[in-house]
CSV table of C-alpha atoms and ligand atoms in Angstrom, one decimal:
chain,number,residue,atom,x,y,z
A,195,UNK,CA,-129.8,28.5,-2.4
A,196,UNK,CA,-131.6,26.5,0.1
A,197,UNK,CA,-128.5,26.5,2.8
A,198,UNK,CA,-131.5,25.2,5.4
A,199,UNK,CA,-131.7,24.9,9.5
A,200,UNK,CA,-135.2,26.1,8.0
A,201,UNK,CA,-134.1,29.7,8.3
A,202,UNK,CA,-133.4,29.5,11.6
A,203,UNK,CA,-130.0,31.3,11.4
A,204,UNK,CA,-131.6,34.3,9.2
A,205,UNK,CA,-131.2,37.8,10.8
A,206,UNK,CA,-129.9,35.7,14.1
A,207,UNK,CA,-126.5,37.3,16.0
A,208,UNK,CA,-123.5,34.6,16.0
A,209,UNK,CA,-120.9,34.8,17.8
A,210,UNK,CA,-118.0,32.3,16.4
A,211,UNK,CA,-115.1,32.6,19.1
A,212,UNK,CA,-111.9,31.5,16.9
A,213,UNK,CA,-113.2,32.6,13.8
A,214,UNK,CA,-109.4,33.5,12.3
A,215,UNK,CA,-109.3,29.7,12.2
A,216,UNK,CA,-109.5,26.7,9.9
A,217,UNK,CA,-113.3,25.5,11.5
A,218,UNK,CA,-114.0,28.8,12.9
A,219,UNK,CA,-113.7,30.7,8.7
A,220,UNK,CA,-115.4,27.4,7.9
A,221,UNK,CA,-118.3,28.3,10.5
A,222,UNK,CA,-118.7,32.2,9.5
A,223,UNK,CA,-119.0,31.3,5.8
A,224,UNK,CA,-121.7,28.8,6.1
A,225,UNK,CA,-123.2,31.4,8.7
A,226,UNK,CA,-123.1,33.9,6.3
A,227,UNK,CA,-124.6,31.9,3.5
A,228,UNK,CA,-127.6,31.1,5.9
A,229,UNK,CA,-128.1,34.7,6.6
A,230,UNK,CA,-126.6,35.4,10.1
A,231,UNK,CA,-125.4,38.4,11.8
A,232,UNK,CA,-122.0,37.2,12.6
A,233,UNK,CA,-119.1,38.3,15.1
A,234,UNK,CA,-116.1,36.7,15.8
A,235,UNK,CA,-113.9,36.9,19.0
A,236,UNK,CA,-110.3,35.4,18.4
A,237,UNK,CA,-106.3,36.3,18.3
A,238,UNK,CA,-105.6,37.5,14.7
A,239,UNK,CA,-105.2,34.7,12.4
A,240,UNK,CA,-103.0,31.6,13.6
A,241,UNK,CA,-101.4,31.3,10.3
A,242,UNK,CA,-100.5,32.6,6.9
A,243,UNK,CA,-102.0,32.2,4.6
A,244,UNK,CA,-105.0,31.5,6.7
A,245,UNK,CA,-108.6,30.6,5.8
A,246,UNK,CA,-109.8,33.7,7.8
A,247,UNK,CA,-107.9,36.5,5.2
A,248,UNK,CA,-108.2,34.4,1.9
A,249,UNK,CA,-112.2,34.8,2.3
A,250,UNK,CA,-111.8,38.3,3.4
A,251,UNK,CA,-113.9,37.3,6.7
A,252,UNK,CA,-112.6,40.8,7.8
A,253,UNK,CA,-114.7,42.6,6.1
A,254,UNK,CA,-117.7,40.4,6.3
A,255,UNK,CA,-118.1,39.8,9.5
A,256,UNK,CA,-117.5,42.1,12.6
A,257,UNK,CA,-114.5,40.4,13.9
A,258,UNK,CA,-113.2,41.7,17.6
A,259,UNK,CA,-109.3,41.0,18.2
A,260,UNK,CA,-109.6,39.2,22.0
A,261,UNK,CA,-107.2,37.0,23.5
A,262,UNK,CA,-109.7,34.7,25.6
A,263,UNK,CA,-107.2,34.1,28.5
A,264,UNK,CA,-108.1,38.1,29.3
A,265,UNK,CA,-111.6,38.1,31.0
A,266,UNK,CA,-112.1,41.6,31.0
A,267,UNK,CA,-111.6,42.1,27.2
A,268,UNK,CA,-114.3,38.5,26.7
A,269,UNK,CA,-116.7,40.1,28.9
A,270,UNK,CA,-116.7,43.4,26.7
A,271,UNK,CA,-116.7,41.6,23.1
A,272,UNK,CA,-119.1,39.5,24.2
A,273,UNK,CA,-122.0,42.3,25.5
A,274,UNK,CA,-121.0,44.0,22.7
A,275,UNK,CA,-122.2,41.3,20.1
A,276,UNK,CA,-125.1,40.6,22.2
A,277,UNK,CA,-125.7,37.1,20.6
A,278,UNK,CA,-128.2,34.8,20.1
A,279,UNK,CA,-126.2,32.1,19.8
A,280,UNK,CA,-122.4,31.1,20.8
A,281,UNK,CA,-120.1,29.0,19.3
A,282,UNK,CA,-117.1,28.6,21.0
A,283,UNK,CA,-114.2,27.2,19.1
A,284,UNK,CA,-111.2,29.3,19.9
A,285,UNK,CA,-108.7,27.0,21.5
A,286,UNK,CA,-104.8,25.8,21.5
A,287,UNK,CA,-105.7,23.1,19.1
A,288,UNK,CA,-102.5,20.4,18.7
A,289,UNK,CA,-101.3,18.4,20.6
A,290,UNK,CA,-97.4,18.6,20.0
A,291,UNK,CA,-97.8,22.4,21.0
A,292,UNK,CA,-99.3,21.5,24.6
A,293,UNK,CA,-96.4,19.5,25.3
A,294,UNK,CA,-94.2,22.3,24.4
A,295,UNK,CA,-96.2,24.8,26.3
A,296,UNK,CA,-98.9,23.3,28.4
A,297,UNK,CA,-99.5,26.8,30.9
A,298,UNK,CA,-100.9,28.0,27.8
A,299,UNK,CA,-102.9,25.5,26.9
A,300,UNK,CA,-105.0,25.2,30.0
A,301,UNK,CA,-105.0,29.1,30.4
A,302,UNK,CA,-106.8,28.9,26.6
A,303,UNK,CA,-108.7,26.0,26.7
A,304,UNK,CA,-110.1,25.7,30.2
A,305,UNK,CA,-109.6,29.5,31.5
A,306,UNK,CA,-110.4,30.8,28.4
A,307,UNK,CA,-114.2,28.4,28.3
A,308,UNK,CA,-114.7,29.8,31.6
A,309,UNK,CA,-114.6,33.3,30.1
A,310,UNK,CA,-116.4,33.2,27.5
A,311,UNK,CA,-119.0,31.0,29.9
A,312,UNK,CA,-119.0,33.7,32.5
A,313,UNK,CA,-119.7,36.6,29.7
A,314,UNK,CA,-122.3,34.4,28.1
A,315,UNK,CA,-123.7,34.2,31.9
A,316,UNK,CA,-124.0,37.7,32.2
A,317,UNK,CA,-126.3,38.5,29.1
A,318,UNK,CA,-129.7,39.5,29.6
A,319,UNK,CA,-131.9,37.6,27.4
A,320,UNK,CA,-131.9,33.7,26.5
A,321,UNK,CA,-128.6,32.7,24.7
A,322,UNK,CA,-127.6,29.4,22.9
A,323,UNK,CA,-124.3,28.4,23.5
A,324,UNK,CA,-122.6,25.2,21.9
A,325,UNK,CA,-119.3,24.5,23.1
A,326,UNK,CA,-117.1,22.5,20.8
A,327,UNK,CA,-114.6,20.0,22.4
A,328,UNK,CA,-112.7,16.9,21.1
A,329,UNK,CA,-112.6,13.1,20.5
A,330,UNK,CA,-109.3,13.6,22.6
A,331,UNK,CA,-112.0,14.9,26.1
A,332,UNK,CA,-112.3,11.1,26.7
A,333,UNK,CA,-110.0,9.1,29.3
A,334,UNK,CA,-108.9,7.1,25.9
A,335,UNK,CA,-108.6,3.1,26.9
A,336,UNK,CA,-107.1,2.2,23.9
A,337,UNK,CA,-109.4,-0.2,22.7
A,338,UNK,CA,-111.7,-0.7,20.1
A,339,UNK,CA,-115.4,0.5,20.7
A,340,UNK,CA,-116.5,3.8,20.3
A,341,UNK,CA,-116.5,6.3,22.9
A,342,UNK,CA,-120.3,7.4,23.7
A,343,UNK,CA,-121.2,10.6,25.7
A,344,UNK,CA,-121.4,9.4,29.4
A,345,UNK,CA,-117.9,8.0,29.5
A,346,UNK,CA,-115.3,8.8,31.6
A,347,UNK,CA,-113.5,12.5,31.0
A,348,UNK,CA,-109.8,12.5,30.7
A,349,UNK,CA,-106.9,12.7,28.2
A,350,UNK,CA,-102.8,11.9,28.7
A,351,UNK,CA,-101.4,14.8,27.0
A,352,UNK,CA,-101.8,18.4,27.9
A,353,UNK,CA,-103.8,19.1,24.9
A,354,UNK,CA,-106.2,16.5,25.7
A,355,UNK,CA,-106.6,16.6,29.5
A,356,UNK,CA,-107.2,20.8,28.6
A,357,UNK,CA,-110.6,19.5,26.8
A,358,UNK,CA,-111.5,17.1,29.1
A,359,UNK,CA,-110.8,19.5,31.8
A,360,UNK,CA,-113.1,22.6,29.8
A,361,UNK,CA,-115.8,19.5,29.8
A,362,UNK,CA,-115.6,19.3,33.1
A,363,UNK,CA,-116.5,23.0,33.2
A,364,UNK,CA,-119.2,23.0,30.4
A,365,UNK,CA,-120.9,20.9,32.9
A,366,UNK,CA,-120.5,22.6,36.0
A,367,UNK,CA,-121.8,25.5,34.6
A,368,UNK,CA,-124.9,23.9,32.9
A,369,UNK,CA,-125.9,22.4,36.1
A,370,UNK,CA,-125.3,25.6,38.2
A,371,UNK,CA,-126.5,28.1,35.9
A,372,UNK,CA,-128.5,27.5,32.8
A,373,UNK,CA,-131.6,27.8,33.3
A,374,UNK,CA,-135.1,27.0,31.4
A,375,UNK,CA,-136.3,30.4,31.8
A,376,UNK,CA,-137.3,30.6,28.0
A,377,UNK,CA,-136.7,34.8,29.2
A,378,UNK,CA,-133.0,34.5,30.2
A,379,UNK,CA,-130.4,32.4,30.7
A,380,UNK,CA,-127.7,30.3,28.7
A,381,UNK,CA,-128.5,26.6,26.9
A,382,UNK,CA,-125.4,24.8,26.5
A,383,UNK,CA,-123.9,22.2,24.7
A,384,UNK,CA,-120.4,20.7,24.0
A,385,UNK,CA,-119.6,19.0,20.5
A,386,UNK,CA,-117.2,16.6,20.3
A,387,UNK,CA,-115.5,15.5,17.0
A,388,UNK,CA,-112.6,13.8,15.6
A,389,UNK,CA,-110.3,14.9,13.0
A,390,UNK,CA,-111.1,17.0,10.6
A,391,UNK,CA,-109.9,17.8,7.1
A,392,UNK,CA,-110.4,20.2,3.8
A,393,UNK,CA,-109.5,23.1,2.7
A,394,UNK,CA,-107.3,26.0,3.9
A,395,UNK,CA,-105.7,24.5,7.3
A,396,UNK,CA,-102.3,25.7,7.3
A,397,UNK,CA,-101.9,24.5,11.3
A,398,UNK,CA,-98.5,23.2,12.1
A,399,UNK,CA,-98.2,19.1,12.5
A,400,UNK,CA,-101.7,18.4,10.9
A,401,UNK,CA,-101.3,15.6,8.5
A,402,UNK,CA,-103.1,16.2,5.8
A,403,UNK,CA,-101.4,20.2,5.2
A,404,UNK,CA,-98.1,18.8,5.6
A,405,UNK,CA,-98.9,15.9,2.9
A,406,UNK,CA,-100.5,18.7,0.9
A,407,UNK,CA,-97.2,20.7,1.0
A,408,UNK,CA,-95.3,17.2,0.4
A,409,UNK,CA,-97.0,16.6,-2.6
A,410,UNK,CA,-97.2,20.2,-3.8
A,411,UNK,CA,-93.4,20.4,-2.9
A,412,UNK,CA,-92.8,16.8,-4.9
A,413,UNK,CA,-91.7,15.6,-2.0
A,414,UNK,CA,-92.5,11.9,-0.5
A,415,UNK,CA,-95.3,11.8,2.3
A,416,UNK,CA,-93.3,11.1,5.3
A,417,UNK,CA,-95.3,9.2,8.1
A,418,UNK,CA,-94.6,9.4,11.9
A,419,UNK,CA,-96.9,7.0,12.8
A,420,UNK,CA,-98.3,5.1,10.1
A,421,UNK,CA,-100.6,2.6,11.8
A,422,UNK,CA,-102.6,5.6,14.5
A,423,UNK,CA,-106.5,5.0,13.3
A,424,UNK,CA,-107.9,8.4,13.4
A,425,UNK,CA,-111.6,9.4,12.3
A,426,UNK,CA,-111.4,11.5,9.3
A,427,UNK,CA,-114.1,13.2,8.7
A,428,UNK,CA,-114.7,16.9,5.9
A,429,UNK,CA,-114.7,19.9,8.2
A,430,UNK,CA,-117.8,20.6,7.1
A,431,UNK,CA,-119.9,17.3,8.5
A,432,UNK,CA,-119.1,18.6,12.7
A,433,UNK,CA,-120.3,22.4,11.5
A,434,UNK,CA,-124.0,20.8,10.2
A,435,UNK,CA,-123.8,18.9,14.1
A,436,UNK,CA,-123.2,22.2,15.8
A,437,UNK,CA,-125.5,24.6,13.8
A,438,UNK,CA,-128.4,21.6,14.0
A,439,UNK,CA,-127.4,21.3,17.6
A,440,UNK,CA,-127.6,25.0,18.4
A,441,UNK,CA,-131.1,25.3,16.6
A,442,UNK,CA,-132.6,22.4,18.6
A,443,UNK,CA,-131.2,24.5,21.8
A,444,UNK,CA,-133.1,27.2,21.0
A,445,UNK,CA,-136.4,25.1,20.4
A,446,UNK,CA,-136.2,23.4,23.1
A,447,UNK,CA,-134.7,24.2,27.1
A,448,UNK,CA,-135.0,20.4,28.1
A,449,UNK,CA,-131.8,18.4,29.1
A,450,UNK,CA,-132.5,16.4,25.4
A,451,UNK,CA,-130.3,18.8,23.6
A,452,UNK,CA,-128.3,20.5,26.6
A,453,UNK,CA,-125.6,17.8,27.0
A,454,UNK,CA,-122.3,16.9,25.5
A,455,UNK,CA,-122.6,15.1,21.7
A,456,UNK,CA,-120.7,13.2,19.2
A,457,UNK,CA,-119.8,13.9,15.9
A,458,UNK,CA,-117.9,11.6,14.3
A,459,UNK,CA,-117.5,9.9,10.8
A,460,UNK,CA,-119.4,6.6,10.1
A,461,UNK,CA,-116.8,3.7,10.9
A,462,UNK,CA,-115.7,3.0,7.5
A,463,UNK,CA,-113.6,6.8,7.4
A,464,UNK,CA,-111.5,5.3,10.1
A,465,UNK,CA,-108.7,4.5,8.5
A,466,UNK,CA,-104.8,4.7,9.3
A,467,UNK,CA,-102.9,7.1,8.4
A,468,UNK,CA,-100.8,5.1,5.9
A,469,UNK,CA,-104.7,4.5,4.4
A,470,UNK,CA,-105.5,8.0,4.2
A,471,UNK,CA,-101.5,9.0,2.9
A,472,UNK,CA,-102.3,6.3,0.0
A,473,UNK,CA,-105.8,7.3,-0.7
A,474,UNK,CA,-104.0,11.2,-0.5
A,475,UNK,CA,-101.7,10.3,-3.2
A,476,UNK,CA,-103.9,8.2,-5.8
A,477,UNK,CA,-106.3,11.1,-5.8
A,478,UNK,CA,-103.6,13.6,-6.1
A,479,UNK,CA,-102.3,11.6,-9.2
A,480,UNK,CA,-98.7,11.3,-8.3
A,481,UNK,CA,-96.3,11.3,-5.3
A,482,UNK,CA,-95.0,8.5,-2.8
A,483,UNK,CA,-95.3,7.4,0.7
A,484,UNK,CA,-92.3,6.4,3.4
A,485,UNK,CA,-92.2,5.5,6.9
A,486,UNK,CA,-90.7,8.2,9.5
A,487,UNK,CA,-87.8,6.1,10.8
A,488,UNK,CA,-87.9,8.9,13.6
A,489,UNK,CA,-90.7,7.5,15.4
A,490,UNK,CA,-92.4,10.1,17.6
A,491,UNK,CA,-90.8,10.4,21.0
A,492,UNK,CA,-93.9,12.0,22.6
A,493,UNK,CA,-97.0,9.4,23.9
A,494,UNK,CA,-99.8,9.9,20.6
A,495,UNK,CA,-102.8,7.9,20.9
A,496,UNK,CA,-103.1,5.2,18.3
A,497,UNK,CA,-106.8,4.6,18.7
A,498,UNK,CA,-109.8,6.3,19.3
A,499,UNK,CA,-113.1,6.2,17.7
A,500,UNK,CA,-116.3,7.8,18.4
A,501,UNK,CA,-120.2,6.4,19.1
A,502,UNK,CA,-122.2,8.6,17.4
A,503,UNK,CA,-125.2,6.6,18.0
A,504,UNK,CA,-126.8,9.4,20.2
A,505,UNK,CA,-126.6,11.8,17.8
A,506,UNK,CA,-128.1,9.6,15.5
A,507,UNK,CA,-131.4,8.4,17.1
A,508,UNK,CA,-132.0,12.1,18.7
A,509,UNK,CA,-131.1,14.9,16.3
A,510,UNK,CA,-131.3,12.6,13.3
A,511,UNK,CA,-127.9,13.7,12.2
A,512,UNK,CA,-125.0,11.7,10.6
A,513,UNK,CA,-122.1,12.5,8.3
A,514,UNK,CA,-122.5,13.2,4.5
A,515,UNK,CA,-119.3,12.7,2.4
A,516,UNK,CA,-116.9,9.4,2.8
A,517,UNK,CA,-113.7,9.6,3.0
A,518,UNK,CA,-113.0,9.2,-0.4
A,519,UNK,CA,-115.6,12.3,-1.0
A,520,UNK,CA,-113.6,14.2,1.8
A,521,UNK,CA,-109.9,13.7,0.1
A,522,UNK,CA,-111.5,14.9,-3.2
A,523,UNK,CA,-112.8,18.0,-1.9
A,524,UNK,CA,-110.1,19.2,0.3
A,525,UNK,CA,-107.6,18.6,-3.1
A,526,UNK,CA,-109.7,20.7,-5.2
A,527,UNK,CA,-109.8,23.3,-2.7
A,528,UNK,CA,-106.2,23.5,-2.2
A,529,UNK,CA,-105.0,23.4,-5.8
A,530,UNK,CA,-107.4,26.3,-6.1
A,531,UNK,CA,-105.7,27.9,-3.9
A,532,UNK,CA,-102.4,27.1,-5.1
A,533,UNK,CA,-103.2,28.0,-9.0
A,534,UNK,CA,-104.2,31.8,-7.1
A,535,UNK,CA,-107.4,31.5,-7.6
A,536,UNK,CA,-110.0,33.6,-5.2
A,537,UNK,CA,-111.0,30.9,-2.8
A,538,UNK,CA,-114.4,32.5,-1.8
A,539,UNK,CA,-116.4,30.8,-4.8
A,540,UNK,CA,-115.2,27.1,-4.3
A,541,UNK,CA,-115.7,27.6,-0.8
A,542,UNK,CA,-119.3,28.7,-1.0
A,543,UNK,CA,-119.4,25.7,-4.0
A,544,UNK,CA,-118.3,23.4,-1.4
A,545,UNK,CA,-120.9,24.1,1.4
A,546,UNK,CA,-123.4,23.8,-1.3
A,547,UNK,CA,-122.4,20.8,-2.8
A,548,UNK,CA,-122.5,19.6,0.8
A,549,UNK,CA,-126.0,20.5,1.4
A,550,UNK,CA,-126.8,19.4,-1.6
A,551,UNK,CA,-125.6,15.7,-1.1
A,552,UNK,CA,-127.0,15.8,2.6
A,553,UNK,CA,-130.3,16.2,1.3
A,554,UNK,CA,-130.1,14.1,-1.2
A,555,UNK,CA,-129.7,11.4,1.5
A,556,UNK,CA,-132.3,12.9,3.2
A,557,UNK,CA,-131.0,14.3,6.6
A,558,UNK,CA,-133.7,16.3,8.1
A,559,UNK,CA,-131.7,19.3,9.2
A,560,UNK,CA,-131.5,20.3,5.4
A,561,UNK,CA,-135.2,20.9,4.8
A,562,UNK,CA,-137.2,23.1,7.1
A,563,UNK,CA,-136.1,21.9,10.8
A,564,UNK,CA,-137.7,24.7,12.2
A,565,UNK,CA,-141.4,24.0,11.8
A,566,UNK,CA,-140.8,19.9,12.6
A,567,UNK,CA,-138.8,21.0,15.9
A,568,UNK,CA,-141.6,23.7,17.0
A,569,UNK,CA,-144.6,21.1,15.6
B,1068,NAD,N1,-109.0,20.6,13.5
B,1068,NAD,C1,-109.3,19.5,14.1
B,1068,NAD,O1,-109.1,18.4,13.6
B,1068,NAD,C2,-110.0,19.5,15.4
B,1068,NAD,C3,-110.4,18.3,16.0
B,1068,NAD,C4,-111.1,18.3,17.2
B,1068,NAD,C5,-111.4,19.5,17.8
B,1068,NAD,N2,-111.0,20.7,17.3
B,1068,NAD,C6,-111.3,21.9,18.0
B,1068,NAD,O2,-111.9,22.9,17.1
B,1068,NAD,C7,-111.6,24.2,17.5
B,1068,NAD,C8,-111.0,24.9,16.3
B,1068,NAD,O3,-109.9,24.3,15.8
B,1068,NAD,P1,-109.1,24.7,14.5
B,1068,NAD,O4,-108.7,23.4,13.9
B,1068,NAD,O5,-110.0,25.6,13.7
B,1068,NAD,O6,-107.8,25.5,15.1
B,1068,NAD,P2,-107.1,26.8,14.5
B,1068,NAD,O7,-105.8,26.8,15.2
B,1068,NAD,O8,-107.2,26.9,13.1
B,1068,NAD,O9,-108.0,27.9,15.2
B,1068,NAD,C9,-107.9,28.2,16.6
B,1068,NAD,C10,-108.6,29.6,16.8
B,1068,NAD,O10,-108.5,29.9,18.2
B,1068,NAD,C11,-108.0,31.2,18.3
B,1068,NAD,N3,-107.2,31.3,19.6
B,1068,NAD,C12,-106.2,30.6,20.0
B,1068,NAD,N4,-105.7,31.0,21.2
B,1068,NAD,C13,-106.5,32.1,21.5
B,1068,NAD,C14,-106.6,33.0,22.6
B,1068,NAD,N5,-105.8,32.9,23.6
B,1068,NAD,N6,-107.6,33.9,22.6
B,1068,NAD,C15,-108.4,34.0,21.5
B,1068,NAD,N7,-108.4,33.2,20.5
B,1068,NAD,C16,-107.5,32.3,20.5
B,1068,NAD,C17,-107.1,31.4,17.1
B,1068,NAD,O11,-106.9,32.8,16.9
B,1068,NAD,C18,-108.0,30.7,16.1
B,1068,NAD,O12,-109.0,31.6,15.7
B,1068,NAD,C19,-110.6,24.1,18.6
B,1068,NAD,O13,-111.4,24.2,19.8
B,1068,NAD,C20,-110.1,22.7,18.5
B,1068,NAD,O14,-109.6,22.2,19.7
B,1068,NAD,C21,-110.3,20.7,16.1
């Protein structure tokens, strides 16, 4: 079906940490469709329903139940799926959680990278390891350009400051230990990207599942904070930048690919929330949209944008679908899901109507990357 990375990923071992999450169930299918050995490492599904158990990943893939705060049980997981390559996604992902509990959102986000860094660390032969961050890793300024790679760490909220901090630590580690030793040694990379949306997040405070529920439930889209510009982008457009970053890695041991990257939407797919509840609604067909008068007591940041120019000029990769595109997709998936349909075939539909339309617009990671990166 032509699911390209050339066939880089064929046969590989791939080791998804969070893979009983939205990105990470994303991440094994598209793995599984390019031919990949996969493991996951991850606490048993954050939600239900969740992603994870509507595509049977379970039986799939060879999942390992690990809490990643617990080095011990990381260090075992890990030499027992012996990867090739890493992708490190597990995490205490929202932001209104880490204000509620902020202990464990350090102890998972930056503890738990420094496991699963130390257990990468300790494999014997050369391993690729892309770690994947957030928009939110920046010290935000509030202001209007983009954010580009060699700014400033930081973040206000706990959630934020835990991703800037696990930067901090991707970084360490890359200069202190990985080496170029094509023979042994860990590559590593961090990914940083904005919001994402589609099909089968079920996470608590997201927007677009609670408008999804709204709208199933008839109910007005309620808006906290109508006027935050966020960078919306199809889940699928940050997975293509970390399986195209993870196959230059393993090309090529130079500083050009081991480094931190964006991956964010071109500028036109940031729009506000009240934007995206509209555009929500008209594609849905029916359903309204008010104004929270409960504005949000906690500090949310109301800008933030990403320069994705690096990624651009370097791995020649930009996003595929617009917004428009995006909102399309991610209803179709869910009312799938809610007529109780099996979600495995639009999934797989999905990822290839996503390939599909990236090579149509001819991004080079769709046709044979492999030879042009060794060549
Ligand atoms: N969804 C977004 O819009 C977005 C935006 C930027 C970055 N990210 C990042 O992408 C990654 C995946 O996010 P998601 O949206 O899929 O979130 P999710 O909540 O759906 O998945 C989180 C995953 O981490 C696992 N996990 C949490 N705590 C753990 C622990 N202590 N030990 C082991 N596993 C644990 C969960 O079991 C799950 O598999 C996270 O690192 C998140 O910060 C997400």
């Amino acid at each position: 079906m032509g699911m390209t990375f050339g066939d880089f990923y064929r046969g590989r071992r791939v080791l998804v940490t969070g893979d009983t999450g939205f990105k990470g169930s994303w991440l094994c299918q598209w793995l599984l469709e390019l031919g990949a050995e996969v493991h996951g490492l991850a606490l048993p599904p954050p939600t239900d329903p969740s992603l994870h158990v509507a595509l049977r990943l379970s039986e799939r893939i060879r999942h390992r139940d690990v809490d990643i705060r617990d080095s011990g049980a990381v260090n075992a997981a890990v030499a027992a799926a012996r990867p090739d390559v890493v992708f490190h996604l597990a995490a205490q992902p929202l932001v209104r959680a880490s204000y509620q509990d902020p202990k464990t959102t350090f102890d998972t986000n930056v503890g738990g990278t420094v496991n699963v860094l130390e257990a990468v660390r300790k494999l014997a032969g050369p391993v690729v390891c892309v770690v994947v961050s957030s928009d939110k890793c920046y010290e935000n300024r509030e202001w209007e350009w983009g954010y580009r790679e060699v700014d400033g760490m930081g973040g206000h909220d706990p959630y934020s400051a835990s991703k800037g901090a696990a930067e901090l630590v991707v970084a360490s580690y890359r200069r202190s230990f990985a080496g170029s030793d094509p023979q042994r040694g860990m590559r590593l990379a961090s990914a940083r990207a904005g919001n994402v949306i589609g099909g089968g997040d079920w996470a608590r405070d997201r927007i677009v599942p609670d408008f999804i529920a709204q709208m199933q439930a008839g109910q007005a889209l309620s808006l906290r904070n109508p006027n935050a510009t966020r960078p919306w982008q199809h889940v699928l457009e940050p997975l293509s930048g970390y399986l195209l970053l993870a196959q230059r890695l393993a090309g090529d041991a130079s500083a050009d690919y081991a480094d931190g990257w964006n991956f964010g939407p071109a500028d036109a797919s940031i729009i506000t929330v009240h934007d995206l509840a509209t555009r929500l609604v008209r594609a849905w067909g029916s359903g309204t949209v008010t104004i929270d008068p409960v504005a949000p007591k906690v500090h949310e940041a109301s800008l933030l944008k990403l320069d994705c120019s690096k990624a651009l000029s370097r791995l020649k990769w930009r996003g595929t679908w617009d917004v428009d595109q995006t909102i399309v997709r991610t209803i179709d998936w869910y009312r799938a899901f809610h007529a109780g349909q099996d979600v495995l075939p639009i999934t797989r539909r999905q990822i290839g109507d996503y390939v599909a339309d990236a090579q149509h617009i001819g991004l080079p990671w769709t046709d044979g990357m492999r030879e042009r990166a060794h060549g």
